[in-house]
Amino acid sequence: VSGNDSDALRPVKGMRDFYPADLRKRAWIFDLWRRVALSYGYEEYDACVLESEELFVRKAGDEVTEQLFNFVDKGGRRVSLRPEVTPSLVRMLRAAGSEVSYPARWFSIPQCFRYERAQKGRKREHYQWNMDIVGLATPAAEIELMSAQASFLRAAGLVVGGATSQVVFRVSNRQVLEHFLGELGITGDDFVATCILMDKRDKVAADYIVGELVARGVSADSARRILALLDVRGLPALRDAVGEQNPGYRALSELCALGAESGIGETLSVDLSVVRGLSYYTGTVWELFSTTGSVGRAIAGGGRYDRLMETLGGAPTPMVGFGFGDVVISLLLEELKLVPALPARVDDVVYPMKAAYFGTAARLAAALRADDRSVLVELSERRFKHVLKRVGELGAARLFVLGEDEMASGAAKVMFTDGTRREEVVALSSLVPGFQAP
Ligand code: HAM
């Protein structure tokens, strides 16, 4: 490392450092995620952040495949930092075979890497809360997953549902397009590629998409009808557009009915513009958006992927789940002032006034820690005023002072910070097992 402007002295582009105050915020979110997932009966798993590149290489212009953070390792293997955890989940389940009983409910909070253009709400690294249900084909699985997302949002202080709802689940189903396109002769990989193309619709001109579709053999008229389909909102309009027999329409009707019975109906909004940039989705797809704040990006995204297990060589297994990143939700919670004050905290401070008392201080702290207290030993030898200020900042309940008088009599002065300014002198032999007074 040489010079102040060396790249080595900055985080790599798109990566974040977490200073303690940042990490407390992150931990607050992770803790809510974990508590919600556990409260729904999900088991936590993880895989390695480094995987074989091949696990993520999917055809048809998949968004994630194009953004791999990949390289060749010293052994000549093509590897990649994981852009998402879903393929690792499928790989693990396939390897475990019958050792895992279905339906399985698993969750994870992986760090994921995507080599994409950094912008508001987008980094090249993020943490992503995932919950997935394995082995259930019923839309009750989707509703459970959305309910869990809603539980987290409420726990974080957002209004979910009702006239003032701050979030909305935009839901669609790929079978709507699949059957619509099937009638136009676009099937299999061409269908998947068309989905990915449609997902880019906000970023490119409509004429470009029409041109691409025409290049795939669709008439210009049909291409425009396909594009118009993405503007459909709500079940009645969808029925008018594709007919009651469309399996995607039927699945969405069932999903919305169940959502209403389950208490999250009013946050669901049928929105055909949601296609998602990942190629493996086969049925329901949804994205979570906020209705307030300045971040226009999806907070979370999920969907049903009933064929990925087969694609990776396993037995057919219905799967559905979501990924919920930490970046967008953090921006939103900050904007809405919902992040609580999260100061550094300890239970007790031990203050040896001279270096000669450090050993005794260490033994006292160890005894208090054995009682499940978090204890900071103030080793600065600084003045009492300074120490009192630190005690206040750390919100410590007690300050144990080891001064000359106390040490001479084998005691500690205990000062309580509960506003009473109560003090008492306590024999160290009653606090520290085996302590011999001088
Ligand atoms: P995804 O939509 O690609 O889905 O990502 C899910 C969420 O991760 C996004 O909504 C966003 O919150 C966050 N995210 C993704 N990329 C970035 C980025 N570059 N910077 C910041 N946040 C980001 C998936 O990854 C699927 N594997 C989710 C899933 C699980 N589907 C089924 N099970």
Short mmCIF file of C-alpha atoms and ligand atoms in Angstrom, two decimals:
data_model
loop_
_atom_site.label_atom_id
_atom_site.label_comp_id
_atom_site.label_asym_id
_atom_site.label_seq_id
_atom_site.Cartn_x
_atom_site.Cartn_y
_atom_site.Cartn_z
CA VAL A 1 0.00 0.00 0.00
CA SER A 2 1.54 3.31 -0.97
CA GLY A 3 0.13 6.80 -1.05
CA ASN A 4 -3.09 8.16 0.34
CA ASP A 5 -5.05 7.65 -2.86
CA SER A 6 -4.23 3.96 -3.11
CA ASP A 7 -7.27 1.82 -4.01
CA ALA A 8 -6.28 -0.52 -1.21
CA LEU A 9 -7.30 2.11 1.31
CA ARG A 10 -10.90 2.19 0.09
CA PRO A 11 -13.49 -0.57 -0.01
CA VAL A 12 -13.69 -2.19 -3.46
CA LYS A 13 -16.27 -0.45 -5.66
CA GLY A 14 -19.80 -1.32 -4.61
CA MET A 15 -18.74 -2.90 -1.26
CA ARG A 16 -19.62 -1.59 2.17
CA ASP A 17 -17.73 -1.34 5.44
CA PHE A 18 -19.79 -1.70 8.58
CA TYR A 19 -18.53 0.47 11.42
CA PRO A 20 -19.93 -0.54 14.81
CA ALA A 21 -22.86 1.90 14.57
CA ASP A 22 -23.69 0.55 11.08
CA LEU A 23 -23.39 -2.99 12.26
CA ARG A 24 -25.81 -2.39 15.11
CA LYS A 25 -28.40 -1.26 12.55
CA ARG A 26 -27.70 -4.29 10.38
CA ALA A 27 -27.93 -6.60 13.39
CA TRP A 28 -31.24 -5.02 14.39
CA ILE A 29 -32.68 -5.90 10.96
CA PHE A 30 -31.12 -9.38 10.88
CA ASP A 31 -32.48 -10.08 14.33
CA LEU A 32 -36.03 -9.16 13.24
CA TRP A 33 -35.65 -11.34 10.10
CA ARG A 34 -34.41 -14.29 12.13
CA ARG A 35 -37.10 -13.92 14.78
CA VAL A 36 -39.86 -13.77 12.17
CA ALA A 37 -38.52 -16.80 10.28
CA LEU A 38 -38.19 -18.83 13.48
CA SER A 39 -41.68 -17.77 14.58
CA TYR A 40 -43.02 -19.32 11.35
CA GLY A 41 -41.19 -22.57 12.06
CA TYR A 42 -38.35 -22.18 9.51
CA GLU A 43 -34.90 -23.72 10.01
CA GLU A 44 -31.77 -21.70 9.26
CA TYR A 45 -29.14 -22.92 6.76
CA ASP A 46 -26.18 -21.47 4.92
CA ALA A 47 -23.84 -22.46 2.10
CA CYS A 48 -20.45 -21.14 1.11
CA VAL A 49 -20.23 -17.72 -0.50
CA LEU A 50 -18.06 -19.28 -3.25
CA GLU A 51 -19.67 -21.73 -5.67
CA SER A 52 -18.89 -23.30 -9.03
CA GLU A 53 -19.70 -20.76 -11.69
CA GLU A 54 -21.75 -23.33 -13.55
CA LEU A 55 -24.35 -23.43 -10.79
CA PHE A 56 -25.41 -19.91 -11.80
CA VAL A 57 -25.06 -20.07 -15.55
CA ARG A 58 -28.54 -20.10 -17.02
CA LYS A 59 -29.52 -19.53 -20.57
CA ALA A 60 -31.93 -17.00 -21.96
CA GLY A 61 -30.17 -13.85 -20.79
CA ASP A 62 -30.94 -14.31 -17.09
CA GLU A 63 -30.17 -11.07 -15.25
CA VAL A 64 -28.14 -12.77 -12.55
CA THR A 65 -26.05 -14.84 -14.98
CA GLU A 66 -24.97 -11.62 -16.67
CA GLN A 67 -23.83 -10.08 -13.38
CA LEU A 68 -21.67 -12.87 -12.00
CA PHE A 69 -18.75 -11.89 -9.81
CA ASN A 70 -16.71 -14.77 -11.21
CA PHE A 71 -13.07 -15.71 -11.67
CA VAL A 72 -10.70 -18.63 -12.25
CA ASP A 73 -9.09 -19.88 -9.03
CA LYS A 74 -5.46 -20.99 -8.74
CA GLY A 75 -6.49 -24.56 -9.54
CA GLY A 76 -8.07 -23.47 -12.83
CA ARG A 77 -11.64 -23.87 -11.57
CA ARG A 78 -14.25 -21.41 -12.76
CA VAL A 79 -15.88 -20.15 -9.58
CA SER A 80 -18.24 -17.35 -8.62
CA LEU A 81 -19.24 -15.46 -5.53
CA ARG A 82 -22.92 -16.29 -5.08
CA PRO A 83 -25.27 -13.72 -6.64
CA GLU A 84 -28.17 -15.35 -4.78
CA VAL A 85 -28.61 -18.39 -2.55
CA THR A 86 -31.45 -20.19 -4.35
CA PRO A 87 -29.25 -22.45 -6.54
CA SER A 88 -27.14 -23.37 -3.48
CA LEU A 89 -30.34 -24.27 -1.62
CA VAL A 90 -31.40 -26.54 -4.48
CA ARG A 91 -27.91 -28.08 -4.67
CA MET A 92 -27.94 -28.83 -0.93
CA LEU A 93 -31.42 -30.35 -0.99
CA ARG A 94 -30.57 -32.52 -3.98
CA ALA A 95 -27.43 -33.79 -2.23
CA ALA A 96 -29.33 -34.49 1.01
CA GLY A 97 -32.01 -36.50 -0.84
CA SER A 98 -34.38 -38.30 1.48
CA GLU A 99 -32.56 -37.07 4.59
CA VAL A 100 -34.69 -33.95 4.38
CA SER A 101 -38.39 -34.53 4.82
CA TYR A 102 -40.81 -32.40 2.85
CA PRO A 103 -42.43 -29.99 3.08
CA ALA A 104 -39.28 -28.28 4.31
CA ARG A 105 -39.17 -24.66 5.42
CA TRP A 106 -35.69 -23.15 5.38
CA PHE A 107 -34.34 -19.64 5.77
CA SER A 108 -30.98 -17.97 5.39
CA ILE A 109 -29.35 -14.52 5.49
CA PRO A 110 -26.55 -14.87 2.90
CA GLN A 111 -24.26 -12.14 1.65
CA CYS A 112 -24.60 -12.05 -2.14
CA PHE A 113 -22.46 -10.46 -4.84
CA ARG A 114 -23.51 -9.13 -8.22
CA TYR A 115 -21.28 -7.23 -10.57
CA GLU A 116 -23.75 -4.55 -11.50
CA ARG A 117 -23.85 -0.81 -11.89
CA ALA A 118 -23.89 0.73 -8.42
CA GLN A 119 -26.81 3.12 -7.94
CA LYS A 120 -29.27 4.09 -5.22
CA GLY A 121 -30.48 0.89 -3.62
CA ARG A 122 -28.03 -1.24 -5.62
CA LYS A 123 -24.60 -2.36 -4.44
CA ARG A 124 -22.25 -5.05 -5.67
CA GLU A 125 -22.73 -6.82 -2.38
CA HIS A 126 -25.82 -7.13 -0.23
CA TYR A 127 -27.32 -9.34 2.41
CA GLN A 128 -30.51 -11.08 1.48
CA TRP A 129 -33.03 -12.67 3.81
CA ASN A 130 -34.42 -15.78 2.11
CA MET A 131 -37.35 -17.95 3.12
CA ASP A 132 -38.26 -20.92 0.95
CA ILE A 133 -40.82 -23.70 1.14
CA VAL A 134 -39.88 -26.98 -0.49
CA GLY A 135 -42.41 -29.61 -1.52
CA LEU A 136 -45.68 -27.67 -1.48
CA ALA A 137 -47.56 -26.81 -4.68
CA THR A 138 -50.46 -24.99 -3.00
CA PRO A 139 -50.72 -21.17 -3.04
CA ALA A 140 -51.01 -21.38 0.75
CA ALA A 141 -47.21 -21.51 0.61
CA GLU A 142 -47.01 -18.17 -1.22
CA ILE A 143 -49.45 -16.60 1.24
CA GLU A 144 -47.43 -17.86 4.20
CA LEU A 145 -44.26 -16.33 2.73
CA MET A 146 -45.91 -12.98 2.07
CA SER A 147 -47.40 -13.04 5.58
CA ALA A 148 -43.91 -13.53 6.98
CA GLN A 149 -42.68 -10.54 4.99
CA ALA A 150 -45.62 -8.54 6.35
CA SER A 151 -44.78 -9.67 9.90
CA PHE A 152 -41.25 -8.34 9.51
CA LEU A 153 -42.44 -5.03 8.06
CA ARG A 154 -44.87 -4.54 10.95
CA ALA A 155 -42.18 -5.43 13.49
CA ALA A 156 -39.96 -2.78 11.89
CA GLY A 157 -42.72 -0.22 12.39
CA LEU A 158 -44.29 0.05 8.93
CA VAL A 159 -48.02 0.26 8.31
CA VAL A 160 -49.08 -2.86 6.41
CA GLY A 161 -52.64 -3.02 5.07
CA GLY A 162 -55.54 -0.59 5.32
CA ALA A 163 -55.93 2.79 3.66
CA THR A 164 -52.54 4.03 4.91
CA SER A 165 -50.54 0.92 3.98
CA GLN A 166 -46.92 1.82 3.29
CA VAL A 167 -46.28 -1.31 1.23
CA VAL A 168 -47.88 -3.33 -1.53
CA PHE A 169 -47.22 -6.83 -2.86
CA ARG A 170 -47.41 -6.69 -6.64
CA VAL A 171 -48.22 -10.20 -7.77
CA SER A 172 -48.34 -11.88 -11.13
CA ASN A 173 -48.02 -15.39 -12.48
CA ARG A 174 -45.77 -16.44 -15.33
CA GLN A 175 -48.38 -18.89 -16.56
CA VAL A 176 -50.46 -15.97 -17.78
CA LEU A 177 -47.74 -15.06 -20.26
CA GLU A 178 -46.73 -18.67 -20.84
CA HIS A 179 -50.17 -19.63 -22.13
CA PHE A 180 -50.68 -16.40 -23.96
CA LEU A 181 -47.31 -16.79 -25.71
CA GLY A 182 -47.86 -20.52 -26.19
CA GLU A 183 -50.82 -19.71 -28.41
CA LEU A 184 -48.44 -17.61 -30.49
CA GLY A 185 -45.98 -20.50 -30.73
CA ILE A 186 -43.44 -19.11 -28.26
CA THR A 187 -42.57 -21.93 -25.88
CA GLY A 188 -39.71 -23.42 -23.82
CA ASP A 189 -36.49 -21.41 -23.81
CA ASP A 190 -38.03 -18.83 -26.13
CA PHE A 191 -40.74 -18.23 -23.55
CA VAL A 192 -38.15 -17.81 -20.77
CA ALA A 193 -36.10 -15.44 -22.93
CA THR A 194 -39.24 -13.44 -23.65
CA CYS A 195 -39.93 -13.10 -19.91
CA ILE A 196 -36.43 -11.72 -19.35
CA LEU A 197 -36.93 -9.35 -22.26
CA MET A 198 -40.25 -8.16 -20.80
CA ASP A 199 -38.58 -7.55 -17.45
CA LYS A 200 -36.31 -5.00 -19.15
CA ARG A 201 -39.31 -3.05 -20.38
CA ASP A 202 -38.79 -0.14 -17.96
CA LYS A 203 -35.18 0.27 -19.07
CA VAL A 204 -35.60 0.13 -22.86
CA ALA A 205 -37.95 1.61 -25.44
CA ALA A 206 -41.15 -0.23 -26.34
CA ASP A 207 -40.06 -0.28 -29.99
CA TYR A 208 -36.91 -2.19 -29.04
CA ILE A 209 -39.01 -4.91 -27.37
CA VAL A 210 -41.41 -5.09 -30.28
CA GLY A 211 -38.39 -5.38 -32.61
CA GLU A 212 -36.93 -8.21 -30.52
CA LEU A 213 -40.24 -10.06 -30.51
CA VAL A 214 -40.64 -9.66 -34.26
CA ALA A 215 -37.12 -11.07 -34.63
CA ARG A 216 -38.42 -14.14 -32.76
CA GLY A 217 -41.14 -14.61 -35.33
CA VAL A 218 -44.01 -12.82 -33.61
CA SER A 219 -46.10 -10.51 -35.77
CA ALA A 220 -45.87 -6.81 -34.92
CA ASP A 221 -49.54 -6.89 -33.96
CA SER A 222 -49.04 -9.77 -31.50
CA ALA A 223 -45.93 -8.12 -30.13
CA ARG A 224 -47.98 -5.05 -29.24
CA ARG A 225 -50.65 -7.23 -27.62
CA ILE A 226 -47.98 -8.92 -25.50
CA LEU A 227 -46.66 -5.55 -24.38
CA ALA A 228 -50.17 -4.29 -23.63
CA LEU A 229 -50.68 -7.32 -21.39
CA LEU A 230 -48.03 -5.93 -19.03
CA ASP A 231 -50.24 -2.91 -18.38
CA VAL A 232 -53.03 -5.07 -16.97
CA ARG A 233 -53.90 -4.32 -13.32
CA GLY A 234 -56.40 -6.22 -11.22
CA LEU A 235 -58.17 -9.53 -11.70
CA PRO A 236 -61.21 -8.29 -13.69
CA ALA A 237 -58.98 -6.62 -16.28
CA LEU A 238 -56.85 -9.74 -16.46
CA ARG A 239 -59.90 -11.92 -17.07
CA ASP A 240 -60.94 -9.60 -19.88
CA ALA A 241 -57.46 -9.73 -21.40
CA VAL A 242 -56.73 -13.47 -21.30
CA GLY A 243 -60.03 -15.18 -20.50
CA GLU A 244 -61.21 -17.17 -17.50
CA GLN A 245 -59.56 -20.38 -18.66
CA ASN A 246 -56.01 -19.01 -18.60
CA PRO A 247 -54.22 -21.07 -15.89
CA GLY A 248 -52.29 -18.01 -14.73
CA TYR A 249 -55.53 -16.10 -14.24
CA ARG A 250 -57.00 -19.01 -12.29
CA ALA A 251 -53.94 -19.33 -10.08
CA LEU A 252 -53.96 -15.61 -9.33
CA SER A 253 -57.69 -15.70 -8.46
CA GLU A 254 -57.04 -18.54 -6.04
CA LEU A 255 -54.05 -16.71 -4.54
CA CYS A 256 -56.01 -13.50 -3.99
CA ALA A 257 -58.96 -15.33 -2.44
CA LEU A 258 -56.66 -17.11 -0.01
CA GLY A 259 -54.80 -13.87 0.70
CA ALA A 260 -58.08 -12.18 1.61
CA GLU A 261 -59.02 -15.04 3.97
CA SER A 262 -55.57 -14.93 5.54
CA GLY A 263 -55.66 -11.21 6.31
CA ILE A 264 -53.18 -9.89 3.75
CA GLY A 265 -55.61 -9.50 0.86
CA GLU A 266 -55.67 -5.73 0.86
CA THR A 267 -51.90 -5.52 0.40
CA LEU A 268 -51.98 -7.77 -2.71
CA SER A 269 -52.24 -6.09 -6.07
CA VAL A 270 -52.42 -8.06 -9.30
CA ASP A 271 -49.90 -6.36 -11.57
CA LEU A 272 -48.80 -7.96 -14.82
CA SER A 273 -45.78 -5.67 -15.10
CA VAL A 274 -44.05 -7.91 -12.56
CA VAL A 275 -42.12 -10.56 -14.51
CA ARG A 276 -38.79 -10.71 -12.60
CA GLY A 277 -35.36 -10.99 -14.14
CA LEU A 278 -34.59 -14.55 -13.06
CA SER A 279 -35.27 -17.27 -15.58
CA TYR A 280 -36.26 -20.11 -13.27
CA TYR A 281 -39.66 -18.88 -12.10
CA THR A 282 -42.59 -20.98 -13.33
CA GLY A 283 -45.68 -19.65 -11.53
CA THR A 284 -46.44 -16.94 -9.01
CA VAL A 285 -43.99 -14.03 -9.00
CA TRP A 286 -44.19 -11.09 -6.64
CA GLU A 287 -42.35 -7.97 -5.67
CA LEU A 288 -42.71 -5.88 -2.57
CA PHE A 289 -42.81 -2.11 -3.05
CA SER A 290 -43.21 0.79 -0.69
CA THR A 291 -45.88 3.35 -1.43
CA THR A 292 -43.85 6.10 0.27
CA GLY A 293 -40.21 7.17 0.24
CA SER A 294 -37.88 8.00 -2.60
CA VAL A 295 -36.52 4.53 -3.41
CA GLY A 296 -38.49 3.29 -6.39
CA ARG A 297 -36.86 -0.14 -6.37
CA ALA A 298 -38.39 -3.39 -5.19
CA ILE A 299 -37.77 -4.05 -1.50
CA ALA A 300 -38.00 -7.79 -2.00
CA GLY A 301 -38.86 -10.31 -4.68
CA GLY A 302 -39.99 -13.89 -4.79
CA GLY A 303 -41.69 -16.54 -6.77
CA ARG A 304 -42.43 -20.16 -7.50
CA TYR A 305 -39.78 -22.22 -9.26
CA ASP A 306 -41.13 -25.73 -9.64
CA ARG A 307 -38.57 -26.92 -12.20
CA LEU A 308 -35.19 -25.71 -10.90
CA MET A 309 -34.57 -28.94 -8.98
CA GLU A 310 -35.00 -30.94 -12.21
CA THR A 311 -32.78 -28.53 -14.12
CA LEU A 312 -30.06 -29.26 -11.57
CA GLY A 313 -30.55 -33.01 -11.90
CA GLY A 314 -32.95 -33.72 -9.05
CA ALA A 315 -36.46 -35.13 -8.81
CA PRO A 316 -39.35 -32.77 -9.63
CA THR A 317 -39.95 -30.68 -6.51
CA PRO A 318 -42.25 -27.68 -6.15
CA MET A 319 -40.45 -24.78 -4.51
CA VAL A 320 -41.33 -21.20 -3.70
CA GLY A 321 -39.56 -18.47 -1.80
CA PHE A 322 -38.34 -14.90 -1.65
CA GLY A 323 -35.21 -12.80 -1.28
CA PHE A 324 -35.36 -9.62 0.79
CA GLY A 325 -32.27 -7.40 0.57
CA ASP A 326 -30.88 -5.22 3.34
CA VAL A 327 -30.03 -2.21 1.14
CA VAL A 328 -33.42 -0.92 0.01
CA ILE A 329 -35.20 -1.63 3.30
CA SER A 330 -32.44 0.19 5.23
CA LEU A 331 -32.84 3.28 3.04
CA LEU A 332 -36.60 3.17 3.52
CA LEU A 333 -36.45 2.67 7.29
CA GLU A 334 -33.98 5.57 7.60
CA GLU A 335 -36.22 7.80 5.49
CA LEU A 336 -39.24 6.95 7.59
CA LYS A 337 -37.20 7.45 10.78
CA LEU A 338 -38.03 3.95 11.95
CA VAL A 339 -34.51 2.88 12.92
CA PRO A 340 -34.33 3.11 16.72
CA ALA A 341 -31.39 4.67 18.54
CA LEU A 342 -28.92 1.82 18.91
CA PRO A 343 -26.06 2.94 21.16
CA ALA A 344 -23.20 0.69 22.23
CA ARG A 345 -24.22 -0.90 25.53
CA VAL A 346 -22.67 -2.65 28.49
CA ASP A 347 -24.21 -3.69 31.80
CA ASP A 348 -21.35 -2.73 34.13
CA VAL A 349 -18.07 -0.82 34.05
CA VAL A 350 -15.12 -1.71 36.28
CA TYR A 351 -12.71 1.16 36.88
CA PRO A 352 -9.26 0.36 38.31
CA MET A 353 -7.78 3.77 39.08
CA LYS A 354 -4.18 2.57 38.78
CA ALA A 355 -2.45 0.04 36.57
CA ALA A 356 -1.50 -1.83 39.72
CA TYR A 357 -5.20 -2.74 40.16
CA PHE A 358 -5.74 -4.12 36.63
CA GLY A 359 -5.36 -7.73 37.78
CA THR A 360 -7.99 -7.38 40.48
CA ALA A 361 -10.23 -5.56 38.00
CA ALA A 362 -9.92 -8.48 35.56
CA ARG A 363 -10.94 -10.97 38.26
CA LEU A 364 -13.90 -8.83 39.31
CA ALA A 365 -15.02 -8.45 35.69
CA ALA A 366 -14.72 -12.21 35.13
CA ALA A 367 -16.91 -12.87 38.17
CA LEU A 368 -19.56 -10.42 36.95
CA ARG A 369 -19.45 -11.92 33.43
CA ALA A 370 -20.03 -15.34 34.92
CA ASP A 371 -23.31 -13.82 36.11
CA ASP A 372 -24.18 -13.08 32.47
CA ARG A 373 -23.35 -9.39 32.64
CA SER A 374 -21.49 -7.58 29.87
CA VAL A 375 -18.61 -5.82 31.56
CA LEU A 376 -16.16 -3.25 30.25
CA VAL A 377 -12.94 -2.74 32.18
CA GLU A 378 -11.85 0.88 31.91
CA LEU A 379 -8.10 0.52 31.39
CA SER A 380 -7.35 4.10 30.43
CA GLU A 381 -6.31 5.33 33.92
CA ARG A 382 -8.13 8.50 32.98
CA ARG A 383 -9.83 10.82 35.43
CA PHE A 384 -13.09 9.98 37.17
CA LYS A 385 -15.02 12.65 35.24
CA HIS A 386 -14.07 11.04 31.94
CA VAL A 387 -15.01 7.59 33.19
CA LEU A 388 -18.40 8.77 34.41
CA LYS A 389 -19.10 10.20 30.96
CA ARG A 390 -18.25 6.85 29.33
CA VAL A 391 -20.50 5.05 31.83
CA GLY A 392 -23.34 7.36 30.78
CA GLU A 393 -22.69 6.80 27.06
CA LEU A 394 -22.62 3.05 27.52
CA GLY A 395 -25.79 3.05 29.61
CA ALA A 396 -24.08 0.94 32.28
CA ALA A 397 -26.20 0.23 35.36
CA ARG A 398 -23.26 0.05 37.76
CA LEU A 399 -19.74 1.42 38.07
CA PHE A 400 -17.28 -0.57 40.20
CA VAL A 401 -14.50 1.71 41.40
CA LEU A 402 -11.20 0.22 42.55
CA GLY A 403 -9.34 3.11 44.20
CA GLU A 404 -6.60 3.26 46.76
CA ASP A 405 -8.91 3.05 49.80
CA GLU A 406 -10.99 0.24 48.33
CA MET A 407 -7.93 -1.81 47.36
CA ALA A 408 -6.42 -1.34 50.80
CA SER A 409 -9.53 -2.85 52.39
CA GLY A 410 -10.20 -5.51 49.69
CA ALA A 411 -13.41 -3.84 48.50
CA ALA A 412 -14.99 -2.10 45.54
CA LYS A 413 -17.16 0.98 45.58
CA VAL A 414 -20.33 0.28 43.61
CA MET A 415 -22.08 3.31 42.14
CA PHE A 416 -25.58 2.86 40.76
CA THR A 417 -26.52 5.01 37.80
CA ASP A 418 -30.27 4.60 38.18
CA GLY A 419 -30.75 8.24 39.20
CA THR A 420 -30.60 7.53 42.94
CA ARG A 421 -26.81 8.13 42.96
CA ARG A 422 -26.75 5.31 45.48
CA GLU A 423 -23.29 4.04 46.46
CA GLU A 424 -22.17 1.10 48.51
CA VAL A 425 -18.86 -0.45 49.42
CA VAL A 426 -18.82 -4.21 48.81
CA ALA A 427 -16.14 -6.67 49.93
CA LEU A 428 -14.46 -8.21 46.89
CA SER A 429 -14.53 -11.60 48.63
CA SER A 430 -18.33 -11.53 48.32
CA LEU A 431 -18.12 -10.79 44.57
CA VAL A 432 -15.06 -12.75 43.41
CA PRO A 433 -14.93 -16.44 44.30
CA GLY A 434 -11.74 -17.26 46.21
CA PHE A 435 -10.69 -13.63 46.62
CA GLN A 436 -8.22 -13.13 49.51
CA ALA A 437 -8.43 -9.70 51.08
CA PRO A 438 -4.99 -8.13 51.72
P1 HAM B 1 -33.87 -10.96 -6.65
O1 HAM B 1 -35.11 -10.21 -6.99
O2 HAM B 1 -32.80 -11.01 -7.67
O3 HAM B 1 -34.31 -12.42 -6.24
O4 HAM B 1 -33.27 -10.34 -5.33
C1 HAM B 1 -34.08 -10.25 -4.17
C2 HAM B 1 -33.83 -8.96 -3.45
O5 HAM B 1 -32.43 -8.83 -3.16
C3 HAM B 1 -34.15 -7.69 -4.22
O6 HAM B 1 -35.52 -7.38 -4.15
C4 HAM B 1 -33.30 -6.68 -3.49
O7 HAM B 1 -33.89 -6.34 -2.23
C5 HAM B 1 -32.05 -7.48 -3.17
N1 HAM B 1 -30.99 -7.24 -4.15
C6 HAM B 1 -30.72 -7.92 -5.27
N2 HAM B 1 -29.67 -7.43 -5.92
C7 HAM B 1 -29.22 -6.39 -5.18
C8 HAM B 1 -28.14 -5.46 -5.28
N3 HAM B 1 -27.29 -5.50 -6.30
N4 HAM B 1 -27.99 -4.53 -4.32
C9 HAM B 1 -28.85 -4.48 -3.29
N5 HAM B 1 -29.87 -5.33 -3.12
C10 HAM B 1 -30.07 -6.27 -4.05
C11 HAM B 1 -33.45 -13.43 -5.91
O8 HAM B 1 -32.27 -13.26 -5.69
C12 HAM B 1 -34.11 -14.77 -5.72
N6 HAM B 1 -33.07 -15.78 -5.53
C13 HAM B 1 -35.07 -14.71 -4.55
C14 HAM B 1 -35.77 -16.01 -4.32
C15 HAM B 1 -35.60 -16.86 -3.27
N7 HAM B 1 -36.68 -16.56 -5.12
C16 HAM B 1 -37.08 -17.70 -4.61
N8 HAM B 1 -36.42 -17.92 -3.47
#
